[in-house]
XYZ file of C-alpha atoms in Angstrom:
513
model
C -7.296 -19.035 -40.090
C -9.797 -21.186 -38.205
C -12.440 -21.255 -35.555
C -15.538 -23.102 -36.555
C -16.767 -23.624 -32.766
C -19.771 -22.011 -31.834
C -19.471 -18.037 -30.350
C -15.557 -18.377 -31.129
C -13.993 -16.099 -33.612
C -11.666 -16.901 -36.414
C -7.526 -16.646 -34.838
C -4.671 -15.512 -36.790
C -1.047 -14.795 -35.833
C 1.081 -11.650 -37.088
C 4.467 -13.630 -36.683
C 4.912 -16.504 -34.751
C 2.596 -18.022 -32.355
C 3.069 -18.491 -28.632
C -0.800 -18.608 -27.517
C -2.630 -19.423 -30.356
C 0.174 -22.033 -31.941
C -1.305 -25.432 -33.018
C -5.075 -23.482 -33.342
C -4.110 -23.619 -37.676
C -4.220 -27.607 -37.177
C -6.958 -28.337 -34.190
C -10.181 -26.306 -33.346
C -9.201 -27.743 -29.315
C -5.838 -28.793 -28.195
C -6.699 -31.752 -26.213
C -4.442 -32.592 -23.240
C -1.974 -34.844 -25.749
C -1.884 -32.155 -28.298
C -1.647 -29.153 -25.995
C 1.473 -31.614 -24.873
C 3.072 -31.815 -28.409
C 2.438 -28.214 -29.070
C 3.914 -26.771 -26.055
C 5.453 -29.788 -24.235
C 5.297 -30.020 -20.293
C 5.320 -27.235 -17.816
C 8.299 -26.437 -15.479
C 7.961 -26.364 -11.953
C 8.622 -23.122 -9.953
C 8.856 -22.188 -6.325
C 6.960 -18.454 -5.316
C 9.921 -16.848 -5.738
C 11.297 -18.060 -8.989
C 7.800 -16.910 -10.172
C 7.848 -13.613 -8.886
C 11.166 -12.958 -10.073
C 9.559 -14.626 -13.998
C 6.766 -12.131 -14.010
C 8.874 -9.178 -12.876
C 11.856 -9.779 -15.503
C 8.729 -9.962 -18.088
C 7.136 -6.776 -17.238
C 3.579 -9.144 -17.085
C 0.540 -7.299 -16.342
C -2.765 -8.533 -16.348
C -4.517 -8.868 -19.421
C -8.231 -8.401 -18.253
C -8.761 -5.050 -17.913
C -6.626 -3.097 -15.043
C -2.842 -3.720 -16.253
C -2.204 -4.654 -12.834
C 1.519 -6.002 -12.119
C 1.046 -9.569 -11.686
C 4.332 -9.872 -9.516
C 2.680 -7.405 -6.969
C -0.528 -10.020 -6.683
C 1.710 -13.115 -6.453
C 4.410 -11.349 -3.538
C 0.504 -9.908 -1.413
C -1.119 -13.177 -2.019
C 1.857 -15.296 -0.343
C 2.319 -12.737 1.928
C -0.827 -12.748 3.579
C -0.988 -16.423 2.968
C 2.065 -16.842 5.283
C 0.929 -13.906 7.318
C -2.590 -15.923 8.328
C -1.001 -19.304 8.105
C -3.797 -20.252 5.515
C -3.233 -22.296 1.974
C -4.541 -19.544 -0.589
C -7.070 -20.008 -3.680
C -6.737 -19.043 -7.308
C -9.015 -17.831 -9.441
C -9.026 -17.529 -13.228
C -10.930 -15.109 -14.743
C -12.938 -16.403 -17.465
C -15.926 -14.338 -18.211
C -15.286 -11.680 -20.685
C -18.925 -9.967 -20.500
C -17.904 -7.475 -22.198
C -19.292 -8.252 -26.064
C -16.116 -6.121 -27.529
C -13.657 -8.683 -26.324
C -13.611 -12.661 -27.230
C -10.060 -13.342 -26.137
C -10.387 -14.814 -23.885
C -13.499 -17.195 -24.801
C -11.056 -18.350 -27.598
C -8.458 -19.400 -24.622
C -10.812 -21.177 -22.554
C -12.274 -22.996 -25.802
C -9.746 -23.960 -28.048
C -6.767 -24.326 -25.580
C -8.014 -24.295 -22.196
C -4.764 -26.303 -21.156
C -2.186 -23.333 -21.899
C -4.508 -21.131 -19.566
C -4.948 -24.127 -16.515
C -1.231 -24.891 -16.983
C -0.394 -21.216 -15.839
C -3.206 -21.293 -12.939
C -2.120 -24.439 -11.931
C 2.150 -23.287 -12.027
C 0.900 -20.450 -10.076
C -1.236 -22.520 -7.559
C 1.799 -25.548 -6.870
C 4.248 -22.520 -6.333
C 1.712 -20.519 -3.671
C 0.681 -23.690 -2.381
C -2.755 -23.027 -3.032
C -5.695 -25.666 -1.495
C -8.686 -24.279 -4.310
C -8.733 -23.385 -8.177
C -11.402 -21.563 -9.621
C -12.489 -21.096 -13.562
C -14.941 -18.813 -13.604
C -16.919 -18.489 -17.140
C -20.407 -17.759 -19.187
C -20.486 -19.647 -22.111
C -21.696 -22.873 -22.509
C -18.892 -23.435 -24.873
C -16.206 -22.578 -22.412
C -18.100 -24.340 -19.794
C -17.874 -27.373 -22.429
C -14.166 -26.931 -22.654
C -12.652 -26.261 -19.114
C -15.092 -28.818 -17.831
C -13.455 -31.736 -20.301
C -10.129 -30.180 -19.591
C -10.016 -30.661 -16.463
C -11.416 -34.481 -16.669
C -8.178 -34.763 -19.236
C -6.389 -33.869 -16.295
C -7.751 -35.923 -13.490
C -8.788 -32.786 -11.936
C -12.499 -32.091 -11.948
C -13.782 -31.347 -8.394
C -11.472 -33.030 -6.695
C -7.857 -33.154 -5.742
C -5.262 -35.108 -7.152
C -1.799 -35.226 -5.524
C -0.254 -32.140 -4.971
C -2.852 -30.424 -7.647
C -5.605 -27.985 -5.847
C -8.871 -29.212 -6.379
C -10.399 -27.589 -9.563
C -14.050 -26.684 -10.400
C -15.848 -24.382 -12.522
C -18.090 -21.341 -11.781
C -21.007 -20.419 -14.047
C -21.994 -17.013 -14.405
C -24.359 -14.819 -15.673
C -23.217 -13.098 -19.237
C -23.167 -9.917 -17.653
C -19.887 -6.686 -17.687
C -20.418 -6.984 -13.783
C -20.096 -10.588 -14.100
C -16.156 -10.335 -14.266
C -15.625 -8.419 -11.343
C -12.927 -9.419 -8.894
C -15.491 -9.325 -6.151
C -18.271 -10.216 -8.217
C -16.789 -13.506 -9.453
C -15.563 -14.621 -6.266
C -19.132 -14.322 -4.268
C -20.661 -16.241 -6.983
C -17.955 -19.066 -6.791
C -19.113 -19.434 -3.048
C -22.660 -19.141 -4.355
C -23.777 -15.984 -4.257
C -25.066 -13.745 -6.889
C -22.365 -12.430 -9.415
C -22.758 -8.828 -8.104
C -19.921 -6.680 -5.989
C -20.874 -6.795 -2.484
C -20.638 -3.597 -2.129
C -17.263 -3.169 -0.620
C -13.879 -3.013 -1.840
C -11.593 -5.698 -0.365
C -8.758 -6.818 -2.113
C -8.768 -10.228 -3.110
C -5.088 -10.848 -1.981
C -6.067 -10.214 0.888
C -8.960 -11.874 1.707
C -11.002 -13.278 -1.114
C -12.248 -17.023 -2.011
C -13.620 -18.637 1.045
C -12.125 -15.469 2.995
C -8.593 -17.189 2.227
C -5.975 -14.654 0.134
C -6.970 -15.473 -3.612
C -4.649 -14.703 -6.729
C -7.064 -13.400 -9.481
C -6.474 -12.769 -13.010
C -7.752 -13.302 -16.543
C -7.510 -16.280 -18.628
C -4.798 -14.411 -21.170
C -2.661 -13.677 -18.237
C -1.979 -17.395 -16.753
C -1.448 -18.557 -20.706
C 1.083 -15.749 -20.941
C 2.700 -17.048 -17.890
C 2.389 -20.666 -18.908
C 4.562 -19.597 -21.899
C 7.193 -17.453 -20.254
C 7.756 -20.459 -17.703
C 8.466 -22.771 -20.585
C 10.611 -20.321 -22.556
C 12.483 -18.368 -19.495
C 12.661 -14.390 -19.080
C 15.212 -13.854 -22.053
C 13.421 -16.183 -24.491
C 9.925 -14.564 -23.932
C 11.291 -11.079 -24.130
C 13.198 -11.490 -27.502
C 9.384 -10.770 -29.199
C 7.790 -7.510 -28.575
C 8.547 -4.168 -27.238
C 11.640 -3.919 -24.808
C 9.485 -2.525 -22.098
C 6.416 -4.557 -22.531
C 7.651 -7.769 -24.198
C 5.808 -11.084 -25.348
C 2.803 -11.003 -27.488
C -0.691 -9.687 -27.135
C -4.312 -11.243 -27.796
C -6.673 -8.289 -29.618
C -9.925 -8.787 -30.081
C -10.458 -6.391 -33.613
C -14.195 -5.746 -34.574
C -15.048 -4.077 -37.808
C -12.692 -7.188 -39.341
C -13.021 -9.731 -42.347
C -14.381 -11.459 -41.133
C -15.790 -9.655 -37.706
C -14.984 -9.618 -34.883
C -11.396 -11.742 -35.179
C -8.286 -12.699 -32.548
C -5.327 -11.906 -33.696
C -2.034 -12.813 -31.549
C 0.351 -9.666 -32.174
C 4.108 -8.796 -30.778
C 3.550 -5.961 -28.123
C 4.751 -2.817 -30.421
C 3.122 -3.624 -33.467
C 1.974 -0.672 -35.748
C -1.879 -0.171 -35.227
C -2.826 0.611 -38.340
C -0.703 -2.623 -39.498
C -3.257 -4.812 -37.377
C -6.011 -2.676 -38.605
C -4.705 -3.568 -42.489
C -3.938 -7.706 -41.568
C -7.410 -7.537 -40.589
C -9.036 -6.446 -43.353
C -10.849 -3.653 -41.314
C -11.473 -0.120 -42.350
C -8.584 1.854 -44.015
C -8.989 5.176 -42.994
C -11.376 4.981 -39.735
C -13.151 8.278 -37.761
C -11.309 7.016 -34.860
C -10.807 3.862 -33.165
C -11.785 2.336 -29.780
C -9.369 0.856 -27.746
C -9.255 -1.319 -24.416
C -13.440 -2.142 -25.047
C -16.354 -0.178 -23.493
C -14.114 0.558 -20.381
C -11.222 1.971 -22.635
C -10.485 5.103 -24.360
C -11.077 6.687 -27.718
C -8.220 7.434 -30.454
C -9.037 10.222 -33.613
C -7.649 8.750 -36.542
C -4.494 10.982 -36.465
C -3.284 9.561 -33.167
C -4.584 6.154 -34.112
C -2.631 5.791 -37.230
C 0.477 6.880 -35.452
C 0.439 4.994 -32.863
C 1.657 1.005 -31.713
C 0.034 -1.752 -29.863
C 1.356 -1.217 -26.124
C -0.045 -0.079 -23.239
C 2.578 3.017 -22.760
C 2.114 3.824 -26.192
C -1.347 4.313 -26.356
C -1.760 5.721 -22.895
C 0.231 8.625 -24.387
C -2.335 9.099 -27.283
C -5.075 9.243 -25.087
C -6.226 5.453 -25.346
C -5.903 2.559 -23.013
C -4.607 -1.037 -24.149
C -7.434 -2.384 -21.507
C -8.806 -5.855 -22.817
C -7.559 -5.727 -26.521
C -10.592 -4.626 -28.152
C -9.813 -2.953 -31.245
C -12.841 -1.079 -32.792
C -12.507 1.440 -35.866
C -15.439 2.946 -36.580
C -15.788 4.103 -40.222
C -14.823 7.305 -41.028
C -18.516 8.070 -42.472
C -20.038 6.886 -39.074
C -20.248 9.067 -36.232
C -18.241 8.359 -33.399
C -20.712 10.627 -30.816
C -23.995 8.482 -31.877
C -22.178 5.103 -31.777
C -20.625 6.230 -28.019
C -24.292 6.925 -27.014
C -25.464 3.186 -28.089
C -22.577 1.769 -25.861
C -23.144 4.128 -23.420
C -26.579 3.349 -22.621
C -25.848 -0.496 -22.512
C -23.225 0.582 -19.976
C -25.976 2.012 -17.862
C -28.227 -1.217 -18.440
C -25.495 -3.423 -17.143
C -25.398 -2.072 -13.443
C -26.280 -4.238 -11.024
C -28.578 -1.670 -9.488
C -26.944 -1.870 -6.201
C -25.401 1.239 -5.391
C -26.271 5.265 -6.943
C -23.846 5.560 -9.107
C -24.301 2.891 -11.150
C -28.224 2.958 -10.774
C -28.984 6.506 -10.761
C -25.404 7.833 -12.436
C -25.061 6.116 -15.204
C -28.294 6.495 -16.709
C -28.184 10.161 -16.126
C -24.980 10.652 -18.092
C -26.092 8.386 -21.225
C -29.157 10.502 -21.516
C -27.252 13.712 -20.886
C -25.014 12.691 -23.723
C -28.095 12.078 -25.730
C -29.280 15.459 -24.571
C -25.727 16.798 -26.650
C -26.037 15.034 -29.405
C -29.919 16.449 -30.629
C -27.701 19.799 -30.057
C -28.749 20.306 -26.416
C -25.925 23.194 -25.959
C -23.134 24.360 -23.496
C -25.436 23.335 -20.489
C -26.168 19.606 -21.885
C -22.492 19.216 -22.678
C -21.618 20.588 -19.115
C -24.157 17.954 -17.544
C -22.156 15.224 -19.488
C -19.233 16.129 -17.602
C -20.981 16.709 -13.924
C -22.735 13.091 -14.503
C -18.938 11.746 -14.965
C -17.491 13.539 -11.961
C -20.328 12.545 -9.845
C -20.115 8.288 -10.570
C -16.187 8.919 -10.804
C -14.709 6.483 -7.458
C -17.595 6.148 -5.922
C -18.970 2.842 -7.376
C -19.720 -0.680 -5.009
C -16.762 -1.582 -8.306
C -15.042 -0.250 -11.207
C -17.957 -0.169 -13.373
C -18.930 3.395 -13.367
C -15.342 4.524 -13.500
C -15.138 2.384 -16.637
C -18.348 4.413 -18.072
C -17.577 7.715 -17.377
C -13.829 6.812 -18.654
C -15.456 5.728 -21.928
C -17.639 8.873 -22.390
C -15.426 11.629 -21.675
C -12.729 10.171 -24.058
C -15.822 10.378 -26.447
C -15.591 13.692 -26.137
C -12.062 14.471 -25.708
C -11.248 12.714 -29.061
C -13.648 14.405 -31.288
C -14.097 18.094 -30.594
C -14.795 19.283 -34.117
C -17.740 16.533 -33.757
C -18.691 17.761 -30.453
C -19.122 21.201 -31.421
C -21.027 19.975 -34.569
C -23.592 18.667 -32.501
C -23.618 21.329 -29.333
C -24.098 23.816 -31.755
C -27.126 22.132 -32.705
C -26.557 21.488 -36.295
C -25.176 17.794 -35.919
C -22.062 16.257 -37.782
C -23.913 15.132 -40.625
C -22.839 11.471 -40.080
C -24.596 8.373 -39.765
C -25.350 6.421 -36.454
C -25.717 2.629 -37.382
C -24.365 0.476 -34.286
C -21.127 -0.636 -35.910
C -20.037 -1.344 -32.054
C -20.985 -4.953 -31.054
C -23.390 -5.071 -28.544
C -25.266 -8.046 -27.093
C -27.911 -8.959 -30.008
C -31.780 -8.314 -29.105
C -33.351 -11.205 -27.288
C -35.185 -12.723 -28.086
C -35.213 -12.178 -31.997
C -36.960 -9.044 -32.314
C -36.491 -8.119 -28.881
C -36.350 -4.650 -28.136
C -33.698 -3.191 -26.046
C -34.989 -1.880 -23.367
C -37.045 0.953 -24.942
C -39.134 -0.311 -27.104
C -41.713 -3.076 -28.106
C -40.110 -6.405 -29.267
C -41.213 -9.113 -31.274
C -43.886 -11.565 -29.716
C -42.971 -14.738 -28.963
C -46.279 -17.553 -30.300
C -44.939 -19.561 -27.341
C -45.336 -16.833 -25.051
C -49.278 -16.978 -24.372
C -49.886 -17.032 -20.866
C -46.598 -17.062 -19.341
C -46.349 -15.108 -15.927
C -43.506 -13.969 -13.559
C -42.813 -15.221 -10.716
C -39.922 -14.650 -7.742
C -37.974 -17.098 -5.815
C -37.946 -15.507 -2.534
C -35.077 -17.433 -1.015
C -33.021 -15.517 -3.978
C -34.302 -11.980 -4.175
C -32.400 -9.532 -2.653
C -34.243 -6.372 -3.282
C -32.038 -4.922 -6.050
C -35.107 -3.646 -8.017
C -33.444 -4.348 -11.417
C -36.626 -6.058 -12.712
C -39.286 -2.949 -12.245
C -36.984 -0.996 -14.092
C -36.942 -3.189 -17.161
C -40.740 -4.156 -16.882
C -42.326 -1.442 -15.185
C -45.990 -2.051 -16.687
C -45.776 -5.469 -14.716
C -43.378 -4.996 -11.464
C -43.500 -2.425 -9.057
C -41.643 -2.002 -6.040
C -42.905 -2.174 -2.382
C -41.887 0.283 0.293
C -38.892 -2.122 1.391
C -37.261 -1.817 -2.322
C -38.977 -5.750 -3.310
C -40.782 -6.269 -6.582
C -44.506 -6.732 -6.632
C -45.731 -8.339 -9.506
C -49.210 -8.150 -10.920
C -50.773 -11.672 -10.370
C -51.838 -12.166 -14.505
C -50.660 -13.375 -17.695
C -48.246 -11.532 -19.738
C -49.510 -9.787 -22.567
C -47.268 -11.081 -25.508
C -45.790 -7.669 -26.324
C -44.246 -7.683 -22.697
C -42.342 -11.086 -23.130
C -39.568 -10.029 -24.638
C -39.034 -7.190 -22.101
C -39.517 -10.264 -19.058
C -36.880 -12.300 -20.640
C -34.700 -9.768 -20.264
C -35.459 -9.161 -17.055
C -35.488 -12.960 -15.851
C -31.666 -12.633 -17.676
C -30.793 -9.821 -15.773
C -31.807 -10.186 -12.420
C -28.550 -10.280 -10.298
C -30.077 -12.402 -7.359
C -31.188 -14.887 -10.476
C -34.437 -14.787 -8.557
C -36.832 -13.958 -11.654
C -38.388 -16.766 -13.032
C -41.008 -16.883 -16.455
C -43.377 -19.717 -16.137
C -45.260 -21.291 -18.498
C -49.003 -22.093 -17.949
């Protein structure tokens, strides 16, 4: 087990390693031991690839499932279609505070992941490649990698020329759309339309997108050929799978797992709770399991569809069977809401409505708060600027579905009789002491006479920042903040951090005097 660098979980293996081999020796796999671990790539034409990721079953790993051969077959479709060299993008952001795949990828072997981008860009002929990431540690990581390489921000041969894309750590961050408008320098928000990034997506140019898990998967399956890769794992969804389990020893951890794997087997390597009240799977946009289904079920995404759950971004989270599931949904539930970009009703208006209706059910509002719940999550259902509030209202309602003899605890207005303690991760106050969003923070000494201020090249009217700090910024008949012309009181500077961190536009600033 290892994993010493900062914000990256400890890795283990249950059987051999594809992804995480050579992590037990190195913290990073430089370019010359990424080499010696997993020797040179192949080279493959579009088609050979296609044909790879069909006769592997490969979906991506960020989220969706989506087929990757479906996005490699559109994206040199319309590429030939249009006459234009496409882009790719890897997905590196992982928002999502459930899920640290990823991060451990891009940090300690950020060559497995480019190796797959870059197989995937030679074959479509791409002219652009794209890392998109949060953390300064992954930042860090790609950023030497791609020195090791020769490739940093400019083009070398045949190679696309490479460059990073620094984020916000925001859910909405990771967005197709979102991720692609910041990488031509926008804000990280969804622009409010759907268009499908095969089709027309960095620099307008058709753009293969995926997560950083999927090109590593494909990096391995090139080296070790359709029949190779599929000899580990379940026949219909073969290879190995990156989970992300919380409620470990130690917590959260990455474990690489064979597709098909016993659940409550990963639960036990872990070290995590026994006998859990049920068990979150897929992250904040996945599904809920009761602890019957959970311990009867495997690790694939068929498997757990049919329980109810959804194999989403590998989060694994039990929650312990003296906790209650409802009260720990409602936490995550109303950081879902605080993570909308504020751009469209759903999200802003929506989202909101349904955490606080499913507040309303659990202080034993009845039949009609319960009903509420359910009219909040039809109304936000598809009708998003992304997939956020589908995500939500997913997450809720499988709340629901998955504990009825909790549910009718609580509608019936005596409660379950369980504890509500935040065993889910969520992002951790900020600053120390902050509040989160409700509530008076900790002062911060420094904070004495700080004041906001907007960069009005940057603002775009989203109004994000009057809802979090509505004693300081209002908004003017047009939708744009005003913002009282004083010093900050140091109670309030916790709250303006958060705004300033959550602004989409980045436009908030906190100045010091």
């Amino acid at each position: 087990m290892s994993g010493p660098l900062p914000d990256v979980p400890p890795v283990f293996a249950l059987g051999p390693p594809r992804l995480t081999a050579g992590l037990d020796q190195a913290e990073r796999l430089d370019r010359r031991a990424h080499l010696l671990v997993h020797g040179s790539p192949p080279s493959l034409t579009a088609d050979r690839l296609a044909e790879l990721a069909d006769a592997i079953a490969l979906r991506g790993r960020g989220g969706a499932g989506f087929p990757l051969v479906r996005k490699l077959t559109a994206v040199a479709h319309h590429a030939r279609r249009t006459g234009v060299r496409p882009a790719v993008v890897v997905n590196g952001c992982e928002g999502e505070p459930a899920c640290r795949k990823d991060t451990v990828l891009l940090c300690r072997a950020p060559h497995l992941v480019l190796d797959g981008a870059l197989l995937a860009a030679d074959a479509l002929g791409a002219r652009t490649l794209v890392v998109g990431v949060t953390k300064d540690t992954a930042e860090r990581s790609v950023r030497d990698a791609l020195a090791e390489r020769g490739l940093r921000d400019r083009r070398r041969g045949r190679s696309p020329r490479a460059r990073l894309a620094r984020v916000p750590e925001r859910l909405v961050s990771g967005e197709a759309s979102a991720l692609i408008r910041a990488a031509e320098g926008g804000p990280a928000l969804p622009p409010g339309r759907r268009v499908r990034a095969a089709e027309s997506g960095l620099g307008g140019v058709p753009t293969l997108f995926s997560n950083a898990e999927t090109f590593a998967q494909l990096a391995v399956a090139a080296r070790l050929g359709a029949h190779r890769y599929a000899a580990t794992g379940a026949p219909r969804e073969p290879g190995t799978l990156l989970l992300t389990v919380s409620g470990a020893v130690p917590s959260p951890a990455v474990v690489e797992a064979p597709s098909g794997v016993p659940l409550p087997y990963v639960l036990q390597a872990c070290a995590a709770d026994p006998s859990p009240g049920g068990v979150l799977v897929g992250g904040y946009h996945g599904a809920w399991l009761d602890a019957a289904t959970a311990y009867g079920t495997v690790v694939t995404r068929e498997a757990l569809a049919a329980g109810g759950g959804a194999l989403g971004a590998g989060a694994v989270l039990p929650v312990p069977a003296d906790t209650c599931p409802l009260g720990e949904a409602l936490h995550v539930a109303r950081w879902l809401a605080a993570e909308s970009s504020g751009q469209c009703g759903p999200c802003r208006l929506g989202l909101p409505s349904m955490a606080e209706a499913l507040a309303d059910v659990l202080a034993g509002g009845g039949q009609e708060a319960l009903e509420a719940v359910r009219r909040a999550a039809q109304a936000v259902h598809g009708r998003g600027a992304c997939k956020h509030p589908d995500g939500a209202a997913r997450f809720v309602l499988s709340a629901l579905a998955a504990f009825p003899d909790d549910l009718t605890a609580h509608v019936l207005g005596g409660g379950c009789g369980r504890k509500t303690t935040g065993v889910l991760p969520l992002p951790a106050p900020e600053p120390a002491g902050a509040a989160d969003g409700t509530g008076a923070g900790a002062a911060d000494p420094g904070a004495a006479g700080s004041r906001l201020a907007v960069d009005w090249t940057l603002c775009e009217g989203h109004g994000l920042c009057a809802r979090l700090l509505p004693e300081t910024v209002r908004l003017d008949p047009d939708g744009y903040p005003l913002i009282a012309d004083a010093a900050l009181p140091p109670r309030l500077h916790p709250h303006a951090q958060r705004a300033v961190r959550r602004c989409p536009a980045l436009a908030l600033r906190l100045e010091k005097p």
